[in-house]
Short mmCIF file of C-alpha atoms in Angstrom, two decimals:
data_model
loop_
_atom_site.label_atom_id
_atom_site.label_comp_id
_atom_site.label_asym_id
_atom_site.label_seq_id
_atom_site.Cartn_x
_atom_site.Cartn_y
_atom_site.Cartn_z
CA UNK X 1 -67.51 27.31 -14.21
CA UNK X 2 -64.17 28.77 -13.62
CA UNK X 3 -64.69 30.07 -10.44
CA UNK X 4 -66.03 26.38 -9.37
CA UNK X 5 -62.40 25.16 -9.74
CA UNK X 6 -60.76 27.79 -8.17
CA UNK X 7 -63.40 27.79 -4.74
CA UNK X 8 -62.33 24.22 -4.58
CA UNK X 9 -58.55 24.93 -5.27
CA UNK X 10 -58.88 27.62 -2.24
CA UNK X 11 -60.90 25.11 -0.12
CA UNK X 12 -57.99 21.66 -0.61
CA UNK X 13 -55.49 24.15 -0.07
CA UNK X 14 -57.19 25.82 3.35
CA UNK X 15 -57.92 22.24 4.41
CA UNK X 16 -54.28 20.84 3.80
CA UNK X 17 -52.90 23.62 5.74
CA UNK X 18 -54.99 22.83 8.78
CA UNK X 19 -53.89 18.98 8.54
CA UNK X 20 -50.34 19.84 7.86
CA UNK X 21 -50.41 21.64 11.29
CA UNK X 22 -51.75 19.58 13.37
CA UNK X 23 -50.04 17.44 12.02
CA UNK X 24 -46.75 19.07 12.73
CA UNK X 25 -47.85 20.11 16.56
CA UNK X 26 -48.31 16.11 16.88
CA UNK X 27 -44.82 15.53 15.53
CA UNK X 28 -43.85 18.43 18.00
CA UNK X 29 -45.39 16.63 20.89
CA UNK X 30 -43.97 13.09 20.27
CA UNK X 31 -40.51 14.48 19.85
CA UNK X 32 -41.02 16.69 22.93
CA UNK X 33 -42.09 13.05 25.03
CA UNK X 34 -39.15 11.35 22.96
CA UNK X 35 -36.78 13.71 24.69
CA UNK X 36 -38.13 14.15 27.95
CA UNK X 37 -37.36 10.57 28.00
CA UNK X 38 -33.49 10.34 26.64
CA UNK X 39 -32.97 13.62 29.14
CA UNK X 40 -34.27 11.17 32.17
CA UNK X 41 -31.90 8.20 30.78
CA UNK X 42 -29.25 10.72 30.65
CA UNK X 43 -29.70 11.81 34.12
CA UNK X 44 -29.34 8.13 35.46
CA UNK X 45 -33.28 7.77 36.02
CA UNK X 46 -33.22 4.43 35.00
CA UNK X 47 -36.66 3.65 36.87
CA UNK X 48 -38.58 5.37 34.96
CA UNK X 49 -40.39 4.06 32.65
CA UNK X 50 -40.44 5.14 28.63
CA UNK X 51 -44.01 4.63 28.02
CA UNK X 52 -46.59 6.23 25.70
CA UNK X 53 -47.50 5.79 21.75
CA UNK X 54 -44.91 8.68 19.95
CA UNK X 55 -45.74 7.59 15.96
CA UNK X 56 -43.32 7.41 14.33
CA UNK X 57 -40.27 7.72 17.12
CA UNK X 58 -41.60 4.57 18.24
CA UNK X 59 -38.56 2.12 16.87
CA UNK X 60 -36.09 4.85 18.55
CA UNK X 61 -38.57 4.59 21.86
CA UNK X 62 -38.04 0.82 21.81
CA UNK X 63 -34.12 1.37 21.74
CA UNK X 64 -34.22 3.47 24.27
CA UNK X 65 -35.58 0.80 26.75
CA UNK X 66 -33.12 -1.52 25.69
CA UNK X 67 -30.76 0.95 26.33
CA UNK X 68 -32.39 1.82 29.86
CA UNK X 69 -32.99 -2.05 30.52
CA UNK X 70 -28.83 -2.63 29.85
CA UNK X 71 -28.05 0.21 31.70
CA UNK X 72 -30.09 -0.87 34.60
CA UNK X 73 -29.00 -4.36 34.50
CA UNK X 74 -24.84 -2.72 34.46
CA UNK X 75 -25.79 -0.64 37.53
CA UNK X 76 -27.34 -3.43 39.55
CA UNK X 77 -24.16 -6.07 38.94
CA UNK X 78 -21.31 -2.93 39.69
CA UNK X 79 -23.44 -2.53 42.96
CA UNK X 80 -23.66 -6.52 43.92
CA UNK X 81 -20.01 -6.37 42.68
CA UNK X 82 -19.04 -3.93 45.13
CA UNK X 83 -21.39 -5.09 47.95
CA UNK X 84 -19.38 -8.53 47.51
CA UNK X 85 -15.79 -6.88 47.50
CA UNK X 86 -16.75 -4.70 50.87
CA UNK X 87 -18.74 -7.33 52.28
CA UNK X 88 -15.35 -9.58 51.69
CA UNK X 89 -12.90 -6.90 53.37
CA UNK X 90 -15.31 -6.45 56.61
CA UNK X 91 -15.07 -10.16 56.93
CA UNK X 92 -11.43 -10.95 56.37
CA UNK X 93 -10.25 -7.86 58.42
CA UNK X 94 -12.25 -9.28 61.17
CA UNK X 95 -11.35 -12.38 61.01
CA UNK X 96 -7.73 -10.94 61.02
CA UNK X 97 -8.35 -9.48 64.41
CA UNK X 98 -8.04 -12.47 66.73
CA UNK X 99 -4.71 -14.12 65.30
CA UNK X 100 -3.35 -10.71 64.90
CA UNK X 101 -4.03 -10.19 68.83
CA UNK X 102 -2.45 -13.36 69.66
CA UNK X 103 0.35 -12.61 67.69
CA UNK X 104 1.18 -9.17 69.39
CA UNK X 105 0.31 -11.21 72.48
CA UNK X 106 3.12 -13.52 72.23
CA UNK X 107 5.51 -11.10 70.83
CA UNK X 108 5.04 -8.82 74.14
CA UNK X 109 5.87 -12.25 75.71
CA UNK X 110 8.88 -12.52 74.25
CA UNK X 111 10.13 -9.19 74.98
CA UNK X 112 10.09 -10.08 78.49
CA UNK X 113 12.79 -13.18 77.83
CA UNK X 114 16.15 -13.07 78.50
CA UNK X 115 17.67 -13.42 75.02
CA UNK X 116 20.75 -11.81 72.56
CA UNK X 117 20.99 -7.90 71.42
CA UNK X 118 20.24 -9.63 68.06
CA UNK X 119 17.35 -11.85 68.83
CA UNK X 120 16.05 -8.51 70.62
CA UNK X 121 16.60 -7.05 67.03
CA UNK X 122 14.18 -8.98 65.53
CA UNK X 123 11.61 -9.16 67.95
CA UNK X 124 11.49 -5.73 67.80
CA UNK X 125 11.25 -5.66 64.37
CA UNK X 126 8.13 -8.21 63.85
CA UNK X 127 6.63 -6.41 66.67
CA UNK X 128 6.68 -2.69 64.50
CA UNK X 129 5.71 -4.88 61.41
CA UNK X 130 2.53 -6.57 63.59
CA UNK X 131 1.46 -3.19 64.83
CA UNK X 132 1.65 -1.55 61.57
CA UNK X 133 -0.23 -4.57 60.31
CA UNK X 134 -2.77 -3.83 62.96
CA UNK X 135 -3.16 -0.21 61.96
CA UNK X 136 -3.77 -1.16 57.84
CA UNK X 137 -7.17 -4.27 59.23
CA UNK X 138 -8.30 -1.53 61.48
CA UNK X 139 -8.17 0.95 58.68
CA UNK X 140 -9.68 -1.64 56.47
CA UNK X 141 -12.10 -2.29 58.61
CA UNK X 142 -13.82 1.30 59.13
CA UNK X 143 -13.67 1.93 55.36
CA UNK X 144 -15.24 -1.15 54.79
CA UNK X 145 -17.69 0.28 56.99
CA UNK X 146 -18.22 3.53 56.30
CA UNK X 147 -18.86 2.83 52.59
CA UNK X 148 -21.15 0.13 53.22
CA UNK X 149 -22.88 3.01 55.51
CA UNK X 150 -22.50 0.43 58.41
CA UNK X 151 -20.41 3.33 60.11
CA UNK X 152 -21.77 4.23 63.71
CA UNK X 153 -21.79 8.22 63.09
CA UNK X 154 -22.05 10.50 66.39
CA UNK X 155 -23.57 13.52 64.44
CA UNK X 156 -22.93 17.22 66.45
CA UNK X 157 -22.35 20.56 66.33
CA UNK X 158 -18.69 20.67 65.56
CA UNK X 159 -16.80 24.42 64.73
CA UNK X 160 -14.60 23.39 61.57
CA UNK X 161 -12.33 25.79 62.77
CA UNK X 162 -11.65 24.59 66.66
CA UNK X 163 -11.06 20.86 65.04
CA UNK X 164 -8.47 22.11 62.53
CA UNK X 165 -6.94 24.13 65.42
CA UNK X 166 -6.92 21.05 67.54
CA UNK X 167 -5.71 18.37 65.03
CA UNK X 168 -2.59 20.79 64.13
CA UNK X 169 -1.96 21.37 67.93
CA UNK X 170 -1.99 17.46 68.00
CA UNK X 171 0.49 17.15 65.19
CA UNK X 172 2.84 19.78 66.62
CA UNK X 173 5.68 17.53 67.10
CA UNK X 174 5.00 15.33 63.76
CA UNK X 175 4.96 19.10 62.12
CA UNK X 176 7.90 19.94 64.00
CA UNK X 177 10.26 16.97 62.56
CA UNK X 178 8.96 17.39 59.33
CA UNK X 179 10.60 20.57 58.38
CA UNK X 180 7.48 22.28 56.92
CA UNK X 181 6.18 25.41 57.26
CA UNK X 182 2.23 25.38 58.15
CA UNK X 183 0.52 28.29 56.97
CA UNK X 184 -3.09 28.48 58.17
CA UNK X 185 -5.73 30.98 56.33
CA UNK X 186 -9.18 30.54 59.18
CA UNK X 187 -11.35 33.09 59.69
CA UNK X 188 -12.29 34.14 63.51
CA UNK X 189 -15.73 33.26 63.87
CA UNK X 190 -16.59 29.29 63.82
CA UNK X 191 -17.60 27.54 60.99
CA UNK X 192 -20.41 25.31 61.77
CA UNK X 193 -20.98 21.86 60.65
CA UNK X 194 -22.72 18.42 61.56
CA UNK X 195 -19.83 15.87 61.87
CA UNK X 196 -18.57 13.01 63.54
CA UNK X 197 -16.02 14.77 65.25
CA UNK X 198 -13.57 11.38 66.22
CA UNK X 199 -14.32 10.51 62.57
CA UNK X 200 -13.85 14.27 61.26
CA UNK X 201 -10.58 14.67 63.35
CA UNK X 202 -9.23 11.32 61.77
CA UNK X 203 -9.59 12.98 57.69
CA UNK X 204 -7.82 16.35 58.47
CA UNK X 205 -4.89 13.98 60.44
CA UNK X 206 -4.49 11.60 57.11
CA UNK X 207 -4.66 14.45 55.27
CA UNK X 208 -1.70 16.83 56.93
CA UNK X 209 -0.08 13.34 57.12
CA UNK X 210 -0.10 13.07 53.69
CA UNK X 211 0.96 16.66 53.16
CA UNK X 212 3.63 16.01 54.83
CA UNK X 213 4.90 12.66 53.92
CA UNK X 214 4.53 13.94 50.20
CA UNK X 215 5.24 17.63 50.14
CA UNK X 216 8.91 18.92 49.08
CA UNK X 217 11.08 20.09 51.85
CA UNK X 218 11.19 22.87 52.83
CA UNK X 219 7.81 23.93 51.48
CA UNK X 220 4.82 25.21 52.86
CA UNK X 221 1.48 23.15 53.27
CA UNK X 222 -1.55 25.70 53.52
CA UNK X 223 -4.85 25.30 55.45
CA UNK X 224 -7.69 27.19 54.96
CA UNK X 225 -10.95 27.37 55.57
CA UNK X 226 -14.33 29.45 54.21
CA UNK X 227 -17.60 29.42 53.68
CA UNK X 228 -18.71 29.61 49.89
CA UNK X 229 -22.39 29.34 48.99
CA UNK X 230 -24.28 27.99 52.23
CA UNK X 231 -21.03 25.46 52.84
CA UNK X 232 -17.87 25.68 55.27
CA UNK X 233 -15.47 24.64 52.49
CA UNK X 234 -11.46 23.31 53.71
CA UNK X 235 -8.85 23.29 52.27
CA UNK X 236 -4.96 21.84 52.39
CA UNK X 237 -2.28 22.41 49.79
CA UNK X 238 1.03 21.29 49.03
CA UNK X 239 3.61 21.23 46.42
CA UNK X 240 4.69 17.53 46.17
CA UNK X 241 8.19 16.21 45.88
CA UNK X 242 7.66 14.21 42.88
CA UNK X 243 5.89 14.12 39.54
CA UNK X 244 2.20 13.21 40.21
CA UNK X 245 1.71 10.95 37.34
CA UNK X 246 -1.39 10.01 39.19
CA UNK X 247 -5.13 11.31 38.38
CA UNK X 248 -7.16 12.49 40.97
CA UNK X 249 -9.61 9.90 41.18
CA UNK X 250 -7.19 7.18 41.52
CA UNK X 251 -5.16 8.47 44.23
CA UNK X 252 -8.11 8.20 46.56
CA UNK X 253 -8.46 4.51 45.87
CA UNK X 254 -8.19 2.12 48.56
CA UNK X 255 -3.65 1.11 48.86
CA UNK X 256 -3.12 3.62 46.29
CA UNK X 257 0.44 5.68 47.07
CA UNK X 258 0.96 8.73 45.07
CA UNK X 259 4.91 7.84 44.58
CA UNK X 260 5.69 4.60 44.62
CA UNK X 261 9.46 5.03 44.80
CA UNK X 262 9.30 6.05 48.29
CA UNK X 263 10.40 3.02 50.91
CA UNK X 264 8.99 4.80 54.10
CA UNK X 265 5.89 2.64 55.22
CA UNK X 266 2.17 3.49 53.91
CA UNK X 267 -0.59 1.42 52.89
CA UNK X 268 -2.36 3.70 50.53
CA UNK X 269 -5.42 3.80 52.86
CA UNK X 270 -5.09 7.73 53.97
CA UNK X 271 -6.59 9.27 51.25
CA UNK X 272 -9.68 6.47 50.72
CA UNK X 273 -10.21 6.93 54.40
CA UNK X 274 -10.61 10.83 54.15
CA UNK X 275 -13.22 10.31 51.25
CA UNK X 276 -15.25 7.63 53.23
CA UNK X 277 -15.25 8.97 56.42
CA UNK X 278 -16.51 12.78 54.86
CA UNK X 279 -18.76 11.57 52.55
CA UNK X 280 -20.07 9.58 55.78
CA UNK X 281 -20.49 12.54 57.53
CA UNK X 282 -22.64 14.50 54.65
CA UNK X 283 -19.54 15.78 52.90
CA UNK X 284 -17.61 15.78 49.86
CA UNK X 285 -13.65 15.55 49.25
CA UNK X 286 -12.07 15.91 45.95
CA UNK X 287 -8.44 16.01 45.03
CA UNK X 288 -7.40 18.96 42.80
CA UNK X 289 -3.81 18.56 40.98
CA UNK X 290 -2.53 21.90 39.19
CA UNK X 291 1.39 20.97 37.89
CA UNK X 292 3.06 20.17 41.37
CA UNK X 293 0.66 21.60 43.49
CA UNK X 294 -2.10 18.79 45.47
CA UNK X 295 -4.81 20.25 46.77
CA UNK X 296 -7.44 18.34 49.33
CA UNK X 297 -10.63 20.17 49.36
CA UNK X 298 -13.74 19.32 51.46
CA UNK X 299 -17.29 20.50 51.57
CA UNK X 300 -20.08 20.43 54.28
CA UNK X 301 -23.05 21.89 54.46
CA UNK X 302 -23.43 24.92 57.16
CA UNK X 303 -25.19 24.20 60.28
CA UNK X 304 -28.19 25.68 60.55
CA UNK X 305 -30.38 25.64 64.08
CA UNK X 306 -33.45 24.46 63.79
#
């Protein structure tokens, strides 16, 4: 009965193939579940849940949730954290306001007395230092705002171009003083957007501001604007007077000053106010450093009419 052990020989072996495969095509689909859900906890999906039986990539399935759990439980504190630290600025700057205003008040008071060239000196001073002081709990106060997405945004139909036009008109004598040659690259046609315009106006003044405060003399800051794949895309560009030992995502923090050596006044709020007020608007600025060049670049989506 040769044969008899051979049939059965063919039979085990035709049989473990079949169980080896579907075997393998359930391994196949448990690792395929196993990484659908590491992709979602690498995308920062961190609500949804890793359920489902996977064999044996259960013990790594239960890692992952502790993973997912400490991950979740990181996010939520970082965004009470910074709910807390905004929440903190909108009230002190307001609370700033009124003694501030009686300050000012009683310095315009005594600018009316009869007093000595010296005396007038220092009133003159402490009213300069009050204003400025003014300025920064303003400033304070709409970032505070606008990141909290408290900001009260008057959304239109603004032409990118028109409002670059308008701020460097506005600037003219600032520009002027400044030595700087402004070089502006803007198409003729308007570039459309959906912007606060008062808001919008403010982030291209801070940012020729900054150009200018931080740009070598005798230098020329570029503007120019575009539209690159369904966006109306800005940009200005300098060549900075010092060594930017800086990276680009610090520079845009809140009293952050890219050289600290200078003694001209600055609070460090220019940049952090560009970035709040565009991303409150729907748009996106990042800072670009290439050697000694500093390039400001925001996005916006076109406007399209309904």
């Amino acid at each position: 009965f040769w044969w008899y052990g051979t049939f059965a020989l063919i039979i085990y072996s035709v049989l473990l193939f079949f169980f080896l495969r579907k075997y393998m095509t359930d391994i196949q689909e448990k690792y395929k579940l196993l990484l659908k859900s590491t992709n979602q906890l690498a995308e920062g999906h961190l609500d949804v849940p890793i359920d489902g039986d996977i064999g044996l990539f259960n013990p790594i399935q239960d890692e992952l949730k502790k993973i997912q759990k400490g991950f979740k439980k990181a996010v939520e504190e970082e965004v009470k954290n910074e709910r807390m630290k905004t929440e903190l600025v909108t009230n002190v700057s307001h609370d700033l306001k009124t003694p501030l205003t009686s300050i000012i008040g009683y310095i315009d008071l005594l600018k009316k007395e009869d007093m000595s060239p010296e005396a007038q000196d220092y009133v003159n001073v402490i009213s300069q230092k009050s204003e400025h002081l003014k300025e920064m709990i303003q400033d304070l106060f709409e970032i505070s705002k606008a990141t909290s997405g408290n900001a009260e945004l008057v959304l239109e139909k603004l032409d990118m171009v028109k409002l670059l036009q308008q701020t460097l008109g506005d600037m003219e004598d600032r520009i002027s003083s400044s030595g700087r040659i402004i070089r502006t690259v803007l198409p003729e046609e308007p570039l459309y957007i959906s912007g606060d315009g008062k808001r919008l106006y403010r982030v291209y003044q801070n940012l020729m501001e900054n150009a200018l405060k931080y740009s070598m003399e005798g230098t020329r800051i570029y503007v120019e604007g575009r539209v690159e794949e369904q966006k109306v895309i800005t940009e200005i560009k300098n060549i900075a007077a010092y060594e930017m030992d800086f990276t680009a995502d610090k520079i845009v923090e809140r009293f952050q000053r890219g050289d600290v050596n200078r003694t001209t006044e600055g609070h460090g709020l220019g940049l952090a106010i560009a970035k709040s007020f565009s991303e409150a608007c729907g748009g996106h600025l990042d800072i670009i450093i290439d050697g000694d060049m500093f390039k400001a670049v925001i996005s916006y989506p076109l406007y399209w009419e309904n």
